[in-house]
Amino acid sequence: MGDTVDIEKMQALMNSYEPCVSLMATKHAIYRFASDTSMEIQNNSYAPILDMYKVITDFGGKIHALGISDYTGIDGSIFIHDKNDFDVVIPEHTSPVRDNFTLAHELGHFFLHSTAGEKNKLWAARKGNDRLEWEANWFAAGFLAPEQQLKYLKNNQDFTVKTISSFF
């Protein structure tokens, strides 16, 4: 994980940047977009994405840890400065599996709500349960478990919850 986040800088960015806004796209459209994006990044490989840290940094992101003493109930946040320049903040006290989903969720904000950095000076914080957060969750699900990989598993393996969860 990256360095510890500067809380004062994070608060200043939240005051000077605009919050992300929901696309109001359908769950299916977002899931499909995320699945296609994931497969493109993986060169259509049927292997799962295991290193979201690498994916984030490959797109120009930097990952910062939020210390337990600074934890405010926000499980993750993103600050989009420009194309290929964004910061993701995740709590340092969560598990690697949780971090993978949180990073994919924040990448969802980057792709969906900033159009991969084309719209910048934006932020989103994962606190609450609104449409914006649903969209980022749908993206994360499609990105980490693309439809194409699920179909492949269904056709080539014993398709059970256990096999799916062990694959992803």
mmCIF file with all atom_site columns, C-alpha atoms in Angstrom:
data_model
loop_
_atom_site.group_PDB
_atom_site.id
_atom_site.type_symbol
_atom_site.label_atom_id
_atom_site.label_alt_id
_atom_site.label_comp_id
_atom_site.label_asym_id
_atom_site.label_entity_id
_atom_site.label_seq_id
_atom_site.pdbx_PDB_ins_code
_atom_site.Cartn_x
_atom_site.Cartn_y
_atom_site.Cartn_z
_atom_site.occupancy
_atom_site.B_iso_or_equiv
_atom_site.pdbx_formal_charge
_atom_site.auth_seq_id
_atom_site.auth_comp_id
_atom_site.auth_asym_id
_atom_site.auth_atom_id
_atom_site.pdbx_PDB_model_num
ATOM 1   C CA . MET A 1 1   ? 0.000   0.000   0.000   1.00 0.00 ? 1   MET A CA 1
ATOM 2   C CA . GLY A 1 2   ? 1.099   3.555   -0.583  1.00 0.00 ? 2   GLY A CA 1
ATOM 3   C CA . ASP A 1 3   ? 1.839   6.284   1.891   1.00 0.00 ? 3   ASP A CA 1
ATOM 4   C CA . THR A 1 4   ? -0.515  7.496   4.590   1.00 0.00 ? 4   THR A CA 1
ATOM 5   C CA . VAL A 1 5   ? -3.014  10.081  3.427   1.00 0.00 ? 5   VAL A CA 1
ATOM 6   C CA . ASP A 1 6   ? -2.740  13.730  4.409   1.00 0.00 ? 6   ASP A CA 1
ATOM 7   C CA . ILE A 1 7   ? -6.146  14.374  6.044   1.00 0.00 ? 7   ILE A CA 1
ATOM 8   C CA . GLU A 1 8   ? -5.905  18.154  5.678   1.00 0.00 ? 8   GLU A CA 1
ATOM 9   C CA . LYS A 1 9   ? -5.130  17.836  1.955   1.00 0.00 ? 9   LYS A CA 1
ATOM 10  C CA . MET A 1 10  ? -8.039  15.396  1.524   1.00 0.00 ? 10  MET A CA 1
ATOM 11  C CA . GLN A 1 11  ? -10.440 17.809  3.236   1.00 0.00 ? 11  GLN A CA 1
ATOM 12  C CA . ALA A 1 12  ? -9.156  20.726  1.154   1.00 0.00 ? 12  ALA A CA 1
ATOM 13  C CA . LEU A 1 13  ? -9.746  18.761  -2.059  1.00 0.00 ? 13  LEU A CA 1
ATOM 14  C CA . MET A 1 14  ? -13.273 17.874  -0.945  1.00 0.00 ? 14  MET A CA 1
ATOM 15  C CA . ASN A 1 15  ? -13.914 21.599  -0.476  1.00 0.00 ? 15  ASN A CA 1
ATOM 16  C CA . SER A 1 16  ? -12.408 22.691  -3.801  1.00 0.00 ? 16  SER A CA 1
ATOM 17  C CA . TYR A 1 17  ? -13.378 19.805  -6.122  1.00 0.00 ? 17  TYR A CA 1
ATOM 18  C CA . GLU A 1 18  ? -16.885 18.923  -7.286  1.00 0.00 ? 18  GLU A CA 1
ATOM 19  C CA . PRO A 1 19  ? -18.497 15.701  -6.089  1.00 0.00 ? 19  PRO A CA 1
ATOM 20  C CA . CYS A 1 20  ? -19.036 13.018  -8.720  1.00 0.00 ? 20  CYS A CA 1
ATOM 21  C CA . VAL A 1 21  ? -22.551 12.786  -10.149 1.00 0.00 ? 21  VAL A CA 1
ATOM 22  C CA . SER A 1 22  ? -24.485 9.629   -11.015 1.00 0.00 ? 22  SER A CA 1
ATOM 23  C CA . LEU A 1 23  ? -24.780 8.639   -14.673 1.00 0.00 ? 23  LEU A CA 1
ATOM 24  C CA . MET A 1 24  ? -28.253 7.174   -14.156 1.00 0.00 ? 24  MET A CA 1
ATOM 25  C CA . ALA A 1 25  ? -27.201 4.313   -16.442 1.00 0.00 ? 25  ALA A CA 1
ATOM 26  C CA . THR A 1 26  ? -28.722 0.876   -15.986 1.00 0.00 ? 26  THR A CA 1
ATOM 27  C CA . LYS A 1 27  ? -27.097 -1.772  -13.850 1.00 0.00 ? 27  LYS A CA 1
ATOM 28  C CA . HIS A 1 28  ? -26.747 -4.002  -16.922 1.00 0.00 ? 28  HIS A CA 1
ATOM 29  C CA . ALA A 1 29  ? -25.084 -1.245  -18.995 1.00 0.00 ? 29  ALA A CA 1
ATOM 30  C CA . ILE A 1 30  ? -22.575 -0.476  -16.250 1.00 0.00 ? 30  ILE A CA 1
ATOM 31  C CA . TYR A 1 31  ? -21.836 -4.151  -15.577 1.00 0.00 ? 31  TYR A CA 1
ATOM 32  C CA . ARG A 1 32  ? -21.341 -4.767  -19.308 1.00 0.00 ? 32  ARG A CA 1
ATOM 33  C CA . PHE A 1 33  ? -19.049 -1.734  -19.679 1.00 0.00 ? 33  PHE A CA 1
ATOM 34  C CA . ALA A 1 34  ? -16.995 -2.873  -16.678 1.00 0.00 ? 34  ALA A CA 1
ATOM 35  C CA . SER A 1 35  ? -16.791 -6.455  -18.004 1.00 0.00 ? 35  SER A CA 1
ATOM 36  C CA . ASP A 1 36  ? -15.627 -5.252  -21.413 1.00 0.00 ? 36  ASP A CA 1
ATOM 37  C CA . THR A 1 37  ? -13.113 -2.852  -19.843 1.00 0.00 ? 37  THR A CA 1
ATOM 38  C CA . SER A 1 38  ? -11.699 -5.621  -17.653 1.00 0.00 ? 38  SER A CA 1
ATOM 39  C CA . MET A 1 39  ? -11.376 -8.041  -20.551 1.00 0.00 ? 39  MET A CA 1
ATOM 40  C CA . GLU A 1 40  ? -9.669  -5.374  -22.672 1.00 0.00 ? 40  GLU A CA 1
ATOM 41  C CA . ILE A 1 41  ? -7.154  -4.647  -19.899 1.00 0.00 ? 41  ILE A CA 1
ATOM 42  C CA . GLN A 1 42  ? -6.475  -8.393  -19.610 1.00 0.00 ? 42  GLN A CA 1
ATOM 43  C CA . ASN A 1 43  ? -6.134  -8.853  -23.391 1.00 0.00 ? 43  ASN A CA 1
ATOM 44  C CA . ASN A 1 44  ? -9.216  -11.110 -23.306 1.00 0.00 ? 44  ASN A CA 1
ATOM 45  C CA . SER A 1 45  ? -7.586  -13.496 -20.856 1.00 0.00 ? 45  SER A CA 1
ATOM 46  C CA . TYR A 1 46  ? -9.832  -15.656 -18.723 1.00 0.00 ? 46  TYR A CA 1
ATOM 47  C CA . ALA A 1 47  ? -7.609  -15.246 -15.666 1.00 0.00 ? 47  ALA A CA 1
ATOM 48  C CA . PRO A 1 48  ? -8.996  -13.133 -12.830 1.00 0.00 ? 48  PRO A CA 1
ATOM 49  C CA . ILE A 1 49  ? -7.526  -9.755  -11.928 1.00 0.00 ? 49  ILE A CA 1
ATOM 50  C CA . LEU A 1 50  ? -5.513  -10.418 -8.803  1.00 0.00 ? 50  LEU A CA 1
ATOM 51  C CA . ASP A 1 51  ? -3.632  -7.159  -8.416  1.00 0.00 ? 51  ASP A CA 1
ATOM 52  C CA . MET A 1 52  ? -5.891  -4.113  -8.331  1.00 0.00 ? 52  MET A CA 1
ATOM 53  C CA . TYR A 1 53  ? -2.963  -2.083  -6.986  1.00 0.00 ? 53  TYR A CA 1
ATOM 54  C CA . LYS A 1 54  ? -1.227  -2.565  -10.350 1.00 0.00 ? 54  LYS A CA 1
ATOM 55  C CA . VAL A 1 55  ? -4.378  -1.728  -12.294 1.00 0.00 ? 55  VAL A CA 1
ATOM 56  C CA . ILE A 1 56  ? -4.803  1.537   -10.373 1.00 0.00 ? 56  ILE A CA 1
ATOM 57  C CA . THR A 1 57  ? -1.167  2.569   -10.878 1.00 0.00 ? 57  THR A CA 1
ATOM 58  C CA . ASP A 1 58  ? -1.262  1.574   -14.558 1.00 0.00 ? 58  ASP A CA 1
ATOM 59  C CA . PHE A 1 59  ? -3.994  4.189   -15.041 1.00 0.00 ? 59  PHE A CA 1
ATOM 60  C CA . GLY A 1 60  ? -1.971  6.842   -13.210 1.00 0.00 ? 60  GLY A CA 1
ATOM 61  C CA . GLY A 1 61  ? -3.502  6.438   -9.791  1.00 0.00 ? 61  GLY A CA 1
ATOM 62  C CA . LYS A 1 62  ? -1.753  6.581   -6.464  1.00 0.00 ? 62  LYS A CA 1
ATOM 63  C CA . ILE A 1 63  ? -3.028  4.606   -3.479  1.00 0.00 ? 63  ILE A CA 1
ATOM 64  C CA . HIS A 1 64  ? -2.911  6.031   0.024   1.00 0.00 ? 64  HIS A CA 1
ATOM 65  C CA . ALA A 1 65  ? -3.693  4.445   3.369   1.00 0.00 ? 65  ALA A CA 1
ATOM 66  C CA . LEU A 1 66  ? -6.088  5.983   5.839   1.00 0.00 ? 66  LEU A CA 1
ATOM 67  C CA . GLY A 1 67  ? -4.867  5.227   9.336   1.00 0.00 ? 67  GLY A CA 1
ATOM 68  C CA . ILE A 1 68  ? -7.220  3.812   11.927  1.00 0.00 ? 68  ILE A CA 1
ATOM 69  C CA . SER A 1 69  ? -6.886  6.972   14.024  1.00 0.00 ? 69  SER A CA 1
ATOM 70  C CA . ASP A 1 70  ? -8.116  9.055   11.045  1.00 0.00 ? 70  ASP A CA 1
ATOM 71  C CA . TYR A 1 71  ? -10.906 6.663   10.052  1.00 0.00 ? 71  TYR A CA 1
ATOM 72  C CA . THR A 1 72  ? -14.238 8.464   9.711   1.00 0.00 ? 72  THR A CA 1
ATOM 73  C CA . GLY A 1 73  ? -16.441 5.666   8.383   1.00 0.00 ? 73  GLY A CA 1
ATOM 74  C CA . ILE A 1 74  ? -15.460 6.310   4.774   1.00 0.00 ? 74  ILE A CA 1
ATOM 75  C CA . ASP A 1 75  ? -14.315 2.979   3.338   1.00 0.00 ? 75  ASP A CA 1
ATOM 76  C CA . GLY A 1 76  ? -12.657 4.495   0.306   1.00 0.00 ? 76  GLY A CA 1
ATOM 77  C CA . SER A 1 77  ? -12.444 7.670   -1.710  1.00 0.00 ? 77  SER A CA 1
ATOM 78  C CA . ILE A 1 78  ? -11.069 8.979   -4.963  1.00 0.00 ? 78  ILE A CA 1
ATOM 79  C CA . PHE A 1 79  ? -9.796  12.393  -5.986  1.00 0.00 ? 79  PHE A CA 1
ATOM 80  C CA . ILE A 1 80  ? -9.552  12.843  -9.752  1.00 0.00 ? 80  ILE A CA 1
ATOM 81  C CA . HIS A 1 81  ? -7.095  15.587  -10.616 1.00 0.00 ? 81  HIS A CA 1
ATOM 82  C CA . ASP A 1 82  ? -6.716  15.015  -14.348 1.00 0.00 ? 82  ASP A CA 1
ATOM 83  C CA . LYS A 1 83  ? -6.472  12.259  -16.925 1.00 0.00 ? 83  LYS A CA 1
ATOM 84  C CA . ASN A 1 84  ? -4.001  9.655   -15.608 1.00 0.00 ? 84  ASN A CA 1
ATOM 85  C CA . ASP A 1 85  ? -3.705  11.516  -12.316 1.00 0.00 ? 85  ASP A CA 1
ATOM 86  C CA . PHE A 1 86  ? -5.862  10.489  -9.374  1.00 0.00 ? 86  PHE A CA 1
ATOM 87  C CA . ASP A 1 87  ? -5.546  9.475   -5.750  1.00 0.00 ? 87  ASP A CA 1
ATOM 88  C CA . VAL A 1 88  ? -7.380  6.598   -4.111  1.00 0.00 ? 88  VAL A CA 1
ATOM 89  C CA . VAL A 1 89  ? -7.670  6.399   -0.337  1.00 0.00 ? 89  VAL A CA 1
ATOM 90  C CA . ILE A 1 90  ? -8.436  3.109   1.418   1.00 0.00 ? 90  ILE A CA 1
ATOM 91  C CA . PRO A 1 91  ? -8.407  2.198   5.108   1.00 0.00 ? 91  PRO A CA 1
ATOM 92  C CA . GLU A 1 92  ? -5.259  0.456   6.293   1.00 0.00 ? 92  GLU A CA 1
ATOM 93  C CA . HIS A 1 93  ? -7.226  -1.871  8.580   1.00 0.00 ? 93  HIS A CA 1
ATOM 94  C CA . THR A 1 94  ? -9.152  -3.792  5.887   1.00 0.00 ? 94  THR A CA 1
ATOM 95  C CA . SER A 1 95  ? -8.313  -7.153  4.297   1.00 0.00 ? 95  SER A CA 1
ATOM 96  C CA . PRO A 1 96  ? -6.686  -7.604  0.863   1.00 0.00 ? 96  PRO A CA 1
ATOM 97  C CA . VAL A 1 97  ? -9.941  -9.074  -0.518  1.00 0.00 ? 97  VAL A CA 1
ATOM 98  C CA . ARG A 1 98  ? -11.884 -6.049  0.704   1.00 0.00 ? 98  ARG A CA 1
ATOM 99  C CA . ASP A 1 99  ? -9.202  -3.728  -0.653  1.00 0.00 ? 99  ASP A CA 1
ATOM 100 C CA . ASN A 1 100 ? -9.482  -5.353  -4.096  1.00 0.00 ? 100 ASN A CA 1
ATOM 101 C CA . PHE A 1 101 ? -13.199 -4.589  -4.220  1.00 0.00 ? 101 PHE A CA 1
ATOM 102 C CA . THR A 1 102 ? -12.732 -1.070  -2.840  1.00 0.00 ? 102 THR A CA 1
ATOM 103 C CA . LEU A 1 103 ? -10.048 -0.323  -5.444  1.00 0.00 ? 103 LEU A CA 1
ATOM 104 C CA . ALA A 1 104 ? -12.284 -1.656  -8.243  1.00 0.00 ? 104 ALA A CA 1
ATOM 105 C CA . HIS A 1 105 ? -15.148 0.445   -6.827  1.00 0.00 ? 105 HIS A CA 1
ATOM 106 C CA . GLU A 1 106 ? -13.006 3.607   -6.866  1.00 0.00 ? 106 GLU A CA 1
ATOM 107 C CA . LEU A 1 107 ? -11.841 2.768   -10.393 1.00 0.00 ? 107 LEU A CA 1
ATOM 108 C CA . GLY A 1 108 ? -15.539 2.667   -11.258 1.00 0.00 ? 108 GLY A CA 1
ATOM 109 C CA . HIS A 1 109 ? -15.862 6.294   -10.208 1.00 0.00 ? 109 HIS A CA 1
ATOM 110 C CA . PHE A 1 110 ? -12.827 7.095   -12.373 1.00 0.00 ? 110 PHE A CA 1
ATOM 111 C CA . PHE A 1 111 ? -14.228 5.407   -15.491 1.00 0.00 ? 111 PHE A CA 1
ATOM 112 C CA . LEU A 1 112 ? -17.914 6.172   -15.049 1.00 0.00 ? 112 LEU A CA 1
ATOM 113 C CA . HIS A 1 113 ? -18.131 9.519   -13.335 1.00 0.00 ? 113 HIS A CA 1
ATOM 114 C CA . SER A 1 114 ? -15.056 11.277  -14.685 1.00 0.00 ? 114 SER A CA 1
ATOM 115 C CA . THR A 1 115 ? -14.971 9.535   -18.080 1.00 0.00 ? 115 THR A CA 1
ATOM 116 C CA . ALA A 1 116 ? -11.478 8.185   -17.292 1.00 0.00 ? 116 ALA A CA 1
ATOM 117 C CA . GLY A 1 117 ? -10.241 11.573  -16.145 1.00 0.00 ? 117 GLY A CA 1
ATOM 118 C CA . GLU A 1 118 ? -11.709 13.643  -18.988 1.00 0.00 ? 118 GLU A CA 1
ATOM 119 C CA . LYS A 1 119 ? -13.851 15.409  -16.382 1.00 0.00 ? 119 LYS A CA 1
ATOM 120 C CA . ASN A 1 120 ? -11.512 16.350  -13.583 1.00 0.00 ? 120 ASN A CA 1
ATOM 121 C CA . LYS A 1 121 ? -11.324 18.102  -10.241 1.00 0.00 ? 121 LYS A CA 1
ATOM 122 C CA . LEU A 1 122 ? -13.861 15.560  -8.927  1.00 0.00 ? 122 LEU A CA 1
ATOM 123 C CA . TRP A 1 123 ? -14.115 13.455  -5.790  1.00 0.00 ? 123 TRP A CA 1
ATOM 124 C CA . ALA A 1 124 ? -16.223 10.636  -4.422  1.00 0.00 ? 124 ALA A CA 1
ATOM 125 C CA . ALA A 1 125 ? -16.220 9.162   -0.936  1.00 0.00 ? 125 ALA A CA 1
ATOM 126 C CA . ARG A 1 126 ? -17.686 5.766   -0.187  1.00 0.00 ? 126 ARG A CA 1
ATOM 127 C CA . LYS A 1 127 ? -20.027 6.600   2.616   1.00 0.00 ? 127 LYS A CA 1
ATOM 128 C CA . GLY A 1 128 ? -23.693 5.890   2.410   1.00 0.00 ? 128 GLY A CA 1
ATOM 129 C CA . ASN A 1 129 ? -25.863 4.099   -0.069  1.00 0.00 ? 129 ASN A CA 1
ATOM 130 C CA . ASP A 1 130 ? -26.951 6.259   -2.979  1.00 0.00 ? 130 ASP A CA 1
ATOM 131 C CA . ARG A 1 131 ? -27.165 5.842   -6.740  1.00 0.00 ? 131 ARG A CA 1
ATOM 132 C CA . LEU A 1 132 ? -23.573 7.032   -7.265  1.00 0.00 ? 132 LEU A CA 1
ATOM 133 C CA . GLU A 1 133 ? -22.277 4.304   -4.942  1.00 0.00 ? 133 GLU A CA 1
ATOM 134 C CA . TRP A 1 134 ? -24.512 1.643   -6.524  1.00 0.00 ? 134 TRP A CA 1
ATOM 135 C CA . GLU A 1 135 ? -23.026 2.477   -9.922  1.00 0.00 ? 135 GLU A CA 1
ATOM 136 C CA . ALA A 1 136 ? -19.465 2.139   -8.604  1.00 0.00 ? 136 ALA A CA 1
ATOM 137 C CA . ASN A 1 137 ? -20.426 -1.189  -6.964  1.00 0.00 ? 137 ASN A CA 1
ATOM 138 C CA . TRP A 1 138 ? -21.935 -2.475  -10.221 1.00 0.00 ? 138 TRP A CA 1
ATOM 139 C CA . PHE A 1 139 ? -18.739 -1.466  -12.008 1.00 0.00 ? 139 PHE A CA 1
ATOM 140 C CA . ALA A 1 140 ? -16.570 -3.248  -9.425  1.00 0.00 ? 140 ALA A CA 1
ATOM 141 C CA . ALA A 1 141 ? -18.614 -6.449  -9.744  1.00 0.00 ? 141 ALA A CA 1
ATOM 142 C CA . GLY A 1 142 ? -18.376 -6.431  -13.537 1.00 0.00 ? 142 GLY A CA 1
ATOM 143 C CA . PHE A 1 143 ? -14.710 -5.513  -13.506 1.00 0.00 ? 143 PHE A CA 1
ATOM 144 C CA . LEU A 1 144 ? -13.650 -8.199  -11.029 1.00 0.00 ? 144 LEU A CA 1
ATOM 145 C CA . ALA A 1 145 ? -15.996 -10.918 -12.361 1.00 0.00 ? 145 ALA A CA 1
ATOM 146 C CA . PRO A 1 146 ? -16.545 -10.126 -16.041 1.00 0.00 ? 146 PRO A CA 1
ATOM 147 C CA . GLU A 1 147 ? -19.514 -11.681 -17.781 1.00 0.00 ? 147 GLU A CA 1
ATOM 148 C CA . GLN A 1 148 ? -17.192 -13.365 -20.282 1.00 0.00 ? 148 GLN A CA 1
ATOM 149 C CA . GLN A 1 149 ? -15.254 -15.102 -17.498 1.00 0.00 ? 149 GLN A CA 1
ATOM 150 C CA . LEU A 1 150 ? -18.445 -16.247 -15.783 1.00 0.00 ? 150 LEU A CA 1
ATOM 151 C CA . LYS A 1 151 ? -19.702 -17.755 -19.047 1.00 0.00 ? 151 LYS A CA 1
ATOM 152 C CA . TYR A 1 152 ? -16.348 -19.465 -19.541 1.00 0.00 ? 152 TYR A CA 1
ATOM 153 C CA . LEU A 1 153 ? -16.497 -20.962 -16.047 1.00 0.00 ? 153 LEU A CA 1
ATOM 154 C CA . LYS A 1 154 ? -20.077 -22.054 -16.562 1.00 0.00 ? 154 LYS A CA 1
ATOM 155 C CA . ASN A 1 155 ? -19.159 -23.885 -19.769 1.00 0.00 ? 155 ASN A CA 1
ATOM 156 C CA . ASN A 1 156 ? -15.833 -25.361 -18.651 1.00 0.00 ? 156 ASN A CA 1
ATOM 157 C CA . GLN A 1 157 ? -16.055 -26.155 -14.937 1.00 0.00 ? 157 GLN A CA 1
ATOM 158 C CA . ASP A 1 158 ? -18.352 -27.392 -12.242 1.00 0.00 ? 158 ASP A CA 1
ATOM 159 C CA . PHE A 1 159 ? -20.327 -24.157 -11.844 1.00 0.00 ? 159 PHE A CA 1
ATOM 160 C CA . THR A 1 160 ? -20.911 -23.771 -8.110  1.00 0.00 ? 160 THR A CA 1
ATOM 161 C CA . VAL A 1 161 ? -20.588 -20.886 -5.688  1.00 0.00 ? 161 VAL A CA 1
ATOM 162 C CA . LYS A 1 162 ? -17.419 -22.533 -4.353  1.00 0.00 ? 162 LYS A CA 1
ATOM 163 C CA . THR A 1 163 ? -15.737 -22.727 -7.792  1.00 0.00 ? 163 THR A CA 1
ATOM 164 C CA . ILE A 1 164 ? -16.736 -19.196 -8.655  1.00 0.00 ? 164 ILE A CA 1
ATOM 165 C CA . SER A 1 165 ? -15.532 -17.738 -5.357  1.00 0.00 ? 165 SER A CA 1
ATOM 166 C CA . SER A 1 166 ? -12.225 -19.617 -5.569  1.00 0.00 ? 166 SER A CA 1
ATOM 167 C CA . PHE A 1 167 ? -11.672 -18.298 -9.095  1.00 0.00 ? 167 PHE A CA 1
ATOM 168 C CA . PHE A 1 168 ? -12.322 -14.666 -8.295  1.00 0.00 ? 168 PHE A CA 1
#
